[in-house]
Amino acid sequence: MLFSHPLVGIFIFEYLIKKGGTLKSNLIRKADAGDANRVAQIHICGWRDAYGNILDPEFLENFAEGERRNHWQSELTVARKDQTIFVMDNQGELTGFICVKLKEDAVWGTYIDSLHVSATARGQGTGKALLQKAAQWIMEKDADSPIYLWVFEDNSRAIAFYQRLGGDIVEQATSEMPFSRGAPALRIAWKSPDRLLEALYESAS
């Protein structure tokens, strides 16, 4: 481990957040069933913004909204010990969310299923703060777990963001996501949550 104890990196990072005043980790909470529609709306807007040239236009225009609402209502209704969803809640306004699934892959470990930030909150540290909260949760559950996510190859903004935070591109594949029309996707991975925390620590210092 890069830090002598799993919580050391967390405390250091949270200290830097408070010192710098840019990341609002104190506004993050666990999502509940009442958040489903707002989480879905952030997700849909993120898809339309980032994947407008990737996902099927008819799906985005006519079906994505209902599909995402049903998805998040289902995900947030049933509690799962191996999954968590955090939201950034700024006085009742949700500006981002992250969904994390433990032990999703035997090799690559914990899966960051979704990370989306509303357009108005981008560039303010929301994504980093949500990743920090997720890494903290993973550290507490399974400190040695690798972490990975998938991102479309055309989403250069997201790829650059994850690479700045120490993520390595480890695989290219054809997306199995419905309505993605077989677009190429990249697996980005970290060896452990403390690797991600260290990169976040460096970005905040």
JSON list of C-alpha atoms in Angstrom, two decimals, residues 90-203:
[
{"chain": "A", "resi": 90, "resn": "ASN", "atom": "CA", "xyz": [-25.96, 20.89, -2.82]},
{"chain": "A", "resi": 91, "resn": "GLN", "atom": "CA", "xyz": [-28.88, 22.07, -0.72]},
{"chain": "A", "resi": 92, "resn": "GLY", "atom": "CA", "xyz": [-31.30, 19.73, -2.45]},
{"chain": "A", "resi": 93, "resn": "GLU", "atom": "CA", "xyz": [-29.86, 20.09, -5.94]},
{"chain": "A", "resi": 94, "resn": "LEU", "atom": "CA", "xyz": [-28.15, 16.94, -7.18]},
{"chain": "A", "resi": 95, "resn": "THR", "atom": "CA", "xyz": [-25.17, 17.79, -9.38]},
{"chain": "A", "resi": 96, "resn": "GLY", "atom": "CA", "xyz": [-23.52, 14.38, -9.81]},
{"chain": "A", "resi": 97, "resn": "PHE", "atom": "CA", "xyz": [-23.51, 10.74, -8.84]},
{"chain": "A", "resi": 98, "resn": "ILE", "atom": "CA", "xyz": [-21.31, 7.65, -8.85]},
{"chain": "A", "resi": 99, "resn": "CYS", "atom": "CA", "xyz": [-22.27, 3.97, -8.76]},
{"chain": "A", "resi": 100, "resn": "VAL", "atom": "CA", "xyz": [-19.73, 1.38, -7.56]},
{"chain": "A", "resi": 101, "resn": "LYS", "atom": "CA", "xyz": [-19.96, -2.42, -7.62]},
{"chain": "A", "resi": 102, "resn": "LEU", "atom": "CA", "xyz": [-17.55, -4.54, -5.57]},
{"chain": "A", "resi": 103, "resn": "LYS", "atom": "CA", "xyz": [-15.95, -7.71, -6.99]},
{"chain": "A", "resi": 104, "resn": "GLU", "atom": "CA", "xyz": [-17.66, -7.29, -10.33]},
{"chain": "A", "resi": 105, "resn": "ASP", "atom": "CA", "xyz": [-14.79, -8.91, -12.20]},
{"chain": "A", "resi": 106, "resn": "ALA", "atom": "CA", "xyz": [-12.50, -11.71, -11.02]},
{"chain": "A", "resi": 107, "resn": "VAL", "atom": "CA", "xyz": [-9.44, -10.02, -12.52]},
{"chain": "A", "resi": 108, "resn": "TRP", "atom": "CA", "xyz": [-10.22, -6.31, -12.57]},
{"chain": "A", "resi": 109, "resn": "GLY", "atom": "CA", "xyz": [-12.09, -6.10, -9.27]},
{"chain": "A", "resi": 110, "resn": "THR", "atom": "CA", "xyz": [-14.43, -3.27, -8.37]},
{"chain": "A", "resi": 111, "resn": "TYR", "atom": "CA", "xyz": [-16.41, -1.65, -11.17]},
{"chain": "A", "resi": 112, "resn": "ILE", "atom": "CA", "xyz": [-17.21, 2.05, -11.37]},
{"chain": "A", "resi": 113, "resn": "ASP", "atom": "CA", "xyz": [-20.45, 1.54, -13.23]},
{"chain": "A", "resi": 114, "resn": "SER", "atom": "CA", "xyz": [-21.37, 5.21, -13.63]},
{"chain": "A", "resi": 115, "resn": "LEU", "atom": "CA", "xyz": [-19.88, 8.61, -12.91]},
{"chain": "A", "resi": 116, "resn": "HIS", "atom": "CA", "xyz": [-21.81, 11.59, -14.22]},
{"chain": "A", "resi": 117, "resn": "VAL", "atom": "CA", "xyz": [-21.71, 15.28, -13.33]},
{"chain": "A", "resi": 118, "resn": "SER", "atom": "CA", "xyz": [-24.23, 17.88, -14.45]},
{"chain": "A", "resi": 119, "resn": "ALA", "atom": "CA", "xyz": [-22.99, 20.41, -17.01]},
{"chain": "A", "resi": 120, "resn": "THR", "atom": "CA", "xyz": [-23.28, 23.30, -14.54]},
{"chain": "A", "resi": 121, "resn": "ALA", "atom": "CA", "xyz": [-21.04, 21.55, -11.99]},
{"chain": "A", "resi": 122, "resn": "ARG", "atom": "CA", "xyz": [-18.20, 20.50, -14.28]},
{"chain": "A", "resi": 123, "resn": "GLY", "atom": "CA", "xyz": [-14.76, 21.91, -13.58]},
{"chain": "A", "resi": 124, "resn": "GLN", "atom": "CA", "xyz": [-15.58, 22.44, -9.89]},
{"chain": "A", "resi": 125, "resn": "GLY", "atom": "CA", "xyz": [-14.12, 19.22, -8.49]},
{"chain": "A", "resi": 126, "resn": "THR", "atom": "CA", "xyz": [-17.40, 17.32, -8.33]},
{"chain": "A", "resi": 127, "resn": "GLY", "atom": "CA", "xyz": [-16.13, 14.32, -10.27]},
{"chain": "A", "resi": 128, "resn": "LYS", "atom": "CA", "xyz": [-12.97, 14.12, -8.18]},
{"chain": "A", "resi": 129, "resn": "ALA", "atom": "CA", "xyz": [-14.91, 14.37, -4.95]},
{"chain": "A", "resi": 130, "resn": "LEU", "atom": "CA", "xyz": [-17.25, 11.55, -6.00]},
{"chain": "A", "resi": 131, "resn": "LEU", "atom": "CA", "xyz": [-14.28, 9.40, -7.01]},
{"chain": "A", "resi": 132, "resn": "GLN", "atom": "CA", "xyz": [-12.65, 10.10, -3.65]},
{"chain": "A", "resi": 133, "resn": "LYS", "atom": "CA", "xyz": [-15.79, 9.02, -1.82]},
{"chain": "A", "resi": 134, "resn": "ALA", "atom": "CA", "xyz": [-15.98, 5.87, -3.93]},
{"chain": "A", "resi": 135, "resn": "ALA", "atom": "CA", "xyz": [-12.31, 5.05, -3.32]},
{"chain": "A", "resi": 136, "resn": "GLN", "atom": "CA", "xyz": [-12.84, 5.54, 0.41]},
{"chain": "A", "resi": 137, "resn": "TRP", "atom": "CA", "xyz": [-15.80, 3.14, 0.37]},
{"chain": "A", "resi": 138, "resn": "ILE", "atom": "CA", "xyz": [-13.82, 0.55, -1.62]},
{"chain": "A", "resi": 139, "resn": "MET", "atom": "CA", "xyz": [-10.86, 0.94, 0.74]},
{"chain": "A", "resi": 140, "resn": "GLU", "atom": "CA", "xyz": [-13.07, 0.20, 3.72]},
{"chain": "A", "resi": 141, "resn": "LYS", "atom": "CA", "xyz": [-14.67, -2.83, 2.04]},
{"chain": "A", "resi": 142, "resn": "ASP", "atom": "CA", "xyz": [-11.70, -4.35, 0.20]},
{"chain": "A", "resi": 143, "resn": "ALA", "atom": "CA", "xyz": [-8.47, -2.36, 0.40]},
{"chain": "A", "resi": 144, "resn": "ASP", "atom": "CA", "xyz": [-6.63, -4.59, -2.09]},
{"chain": "A", "resi": 145, "resn": "SER", "atom": "CA", "xyz": [-9.28, -4.54, -4.79]},
{"chain": "A", "resi": 146, "resn": "PRO", "atom": "CA", "xyz": [-8.32, -3.24, -8.22]},
{"chain": "A", "resi": 147, "resn": "ILE", "atom": "CA", "xyz": [-10.72, -0.69, -9.72]},
{"chain": "A", "resi": 148, "resn": "TYR", "atom": "CA", "xyz": [-11.87, -0.33, -13.31]},
{"chain": "A", "resi": 149, "resn": "LEU", "atom": "CA", "xyz": [-14.37, 1.38, -15.55]},
{"chain": "A", "resi": 150, "resn": "TRP", "atom": "CA", "xyz": [-15.28, 1.50, -19.22]},
{"chain": "A", "resi": 151, "resn": "VAL", "atom": "CA", "xyz": [-15.33, 4.65, -21.35]},
{"chain": "A", "resi": 152, "resn": "PHE", "atom": "CA", "xyz": [-16.09, 5.07, -25.02]},
{"chain": "A", "resi": 153, "resn": "GLU", "atom": "CA", "xyz": [-12.96, 5.64, -27.08]},
{"chain": "A", "resi": 154, "resn": "ASP", "atom": "CA", "xyz": [-14.46, 8.80, -28.59]},
{"chain": "A", "resi": 155, "resn": "ASN", "atom": "CA", "xyz": [-14.98, 10.35, -25.15]},
{"chain": "A", "resi": 156, "resn": "SER", "atom": "CA", "xyz": [-11.57, 12.03, -25.06]},
{"chain": "A", "resi": 157, "resn": "ARG", "atom": "CA", "xyz": [-12.53, 14.40, -22.25]},
{"chain": "A", "resi": 158, "resn": "ALA", "atom": "CA", "xyz": [-13.32, 11.55, -19.85]},
{"chain": "A", "resi": 159, "resn": "ILE", "atom": "CA", "xyz": [-10.27, 9.55, -20.89]},
{"chain": "A", "resi": 160, "resn": "ALA", "atom": "CA", "xyz": [-7.97, 12.51, -20.20]},
{"chain": "A", "resi": 161, "resn": "PHE", "atom": "CA", "xyz": [-9.65, 13.06, -16.82]},
{"chain": "A", "resi": 162, "resn": "TYR", "atom": "CA", "xyz": [-9.09, 9.47, -15.70]},
{"chain": "A", "resi": 163, "resn": "GLN", "atom": "CA", "xyz": [-5.54, 9.39, -17.01]},
{"chain": "A", "resi": 164, "resn": "ARG", "atom": "CA", "xyz": [-4.69, 12.54, -15.04]},
{"chain": "A", "resi": 165, "resn": "LEU", "atom": "CA", "xyz": [-5.86, 10.61, -11.98]},
{"chain": "A", "resi": 166, "resn": "GLY", "atom": "CA", "xyz": [-3.51, 7.69, -12.63]},
{"chain": "A", "resi": 167, "resn": "GLY", "atom": "CA", "xyz": [-5.86, 5.43, -14.57]},
{"chain": "A", "resi": 168, "resn": "ASP", "atom": "CA", "xyz": [-4.20, 3.15, -17.12]},
{"chain": "A", "resi": 169, "resn": "ILE", "atom": "CA", "xyz": [-5.79, 2.06, -20.38]},
{"chain": "A", "resi": 170, "resn": "VAL", "atom": "CA", "xyz": [-5.54, -1.73, -20.19]},
{"chain": "A", "resi": 171, "resn": "GLU", "atom": "CA", "xyz": [-7.94, -2.98, -22.84]},
{"chain": "A", "resi": 172, "resn": "GLN", "atom": "CA", "xyz": [-9.88, -2.01, -25.93]},
{"chain": "A", "resi": 173, "resn": "ALA", "atom": "CA", "xyz": [-13.14, -3.81, -26.73]},
{"chain": "A", "resi": 174, "resn": "THR", "atom": "CA", "xyz": [-16.40, -3.44, -28.60]},
{"chain": "A", "resi": 175, "resn": "SER", "atom": "CA", "xyz": [-19.09, -1.98, -26.37]},
{"chain": "A", "resi": 176, "resn": "GLU", "atom": "CA", "xyz": [-21.88, -4.37, -25.38]},
{"chain": "A", "resi": 177, "resn": "MET", "atom": "CA", "xyz": [-24.02, -1.49, -24.22]},
{"chain": "A", "resi": 178, "resn": "PRO", "atom": "CA", "xyz": [-27.42, -1.55, -25.95]},
{"chain": "A", "resi": 179, "resn": "PHE", "atom": "CA", "xyz": [-27.85, 1.04, -28.69]},
{"chain": "A", "resi": 180, "resn": "SER", "atom": "CA", "xyz": [-24.09, 1.78, -28.76]},
{"chain": "A", "resi": 181, "resn": "ARG", "atom": "CA", "xyz": [-23.84, 0.40, -32.30]},
{"chain": "A", "resi": 182, "resn": "GLY", "atom": "CA", "xyz": [-20.68, -1.54, -31.45]},
{"chain": "A", "resi": 183, "resn": "ALA", "atom": "CA", "xyz": [-18.63, 1.54, -30.61]},
{"chain": "A", "resi": 184, "resn": "PRO", "atom": "CA", "xyz": [-15.08, 0.89, -29.36]},
{"chain": "A", "resi": 185, "resn": "ALA", "atom": "CA", "xyz": [-14.60, 1.25, -25.61]},
{"chain": "A", "resi": 186, "resn": "LEU", "atom": "CA", "xyz": [-11.57, 1.34, -23.33]},
{"chain": "A", "resi": 187, "resn": "ARG", "atom": "CA", "xyz": [-11.10, -0.30, -19.97]},
{"chain": "A", "resi": 188, "resn": "ILE", "atom": "CA", "xyz": [-9.31, 2.06, -17.58]},
{"chain": "A", "resi": 189, "resn": "ALA", "atom": "CA", "xyz": [-7.95, 0.60, -14.36]},
{"chain": "A", "resi": 190, "resn": "TRP", "atom": "CA", "xyz": [-6.20, 1.34, -11.07]},
{"chain": "A", "resi": 191, "resn": "LYS", "atom": "CA", "xyz": [-4.30, -1.32, -9.13]},
{"chain": "A", "resi": 192, "resn": "SER", "atom": "CA", "xyz": [-5.97, -0.44, -5.82]},
{"chain": "A", "resi": 193, "resn": "PRO", "atom": "CA", "xyz": [-8.07, 2.27, -4.16]},
{"chain": "A", "resi": 194, "resn": "ASP", "atom": "CA", "xyz": [-5.02, 3.81, -2.52]},
{"chain": "A", "resi": 195, "resn": "ARG", "atom": "CA", "xyz": [-3.51, 4.32, -5.99]},
{"chain": "A", "resi": 196, "resn": "LEU", "atom": "CA", "xyz": [-6.56, 6.34, -6.93]},
{"chain": "A", "resi": 197, "resn": "LEU", "atom": "CA", "xyz": [-6.50, 8.20, -3.62]},
{"chain": "A", "resi": 198, "resn": "GLU", "atom": "CA", "xyz": [-2.84, 9.09, -4.09]},
{"chain": "A", "resi": 199, "resn": "ALA", "atom": "CA", "xyz": [-3.57, 10.53, -7.54]},
{"chain": "A", "resi": 200, "resn": "LEU", "atom": "CA", "xyz": [-6.48, 12.52, -6.11]},
{"chain": "A", "resi": 201, "resn": "TYR", "atom": "CA", "xyz": [-4.24, 13.70, -3.29]},
{"chain": "A", "resi": 202, "resn": "GLU", "atom": "CA", "xyz": [-1.66, 14.93, -5.80]},
{"chain": "A", "resi": 203, "resn": "SER", "atom": "CA", "xyz": [-4.30, 16.68, -7.90]}
]
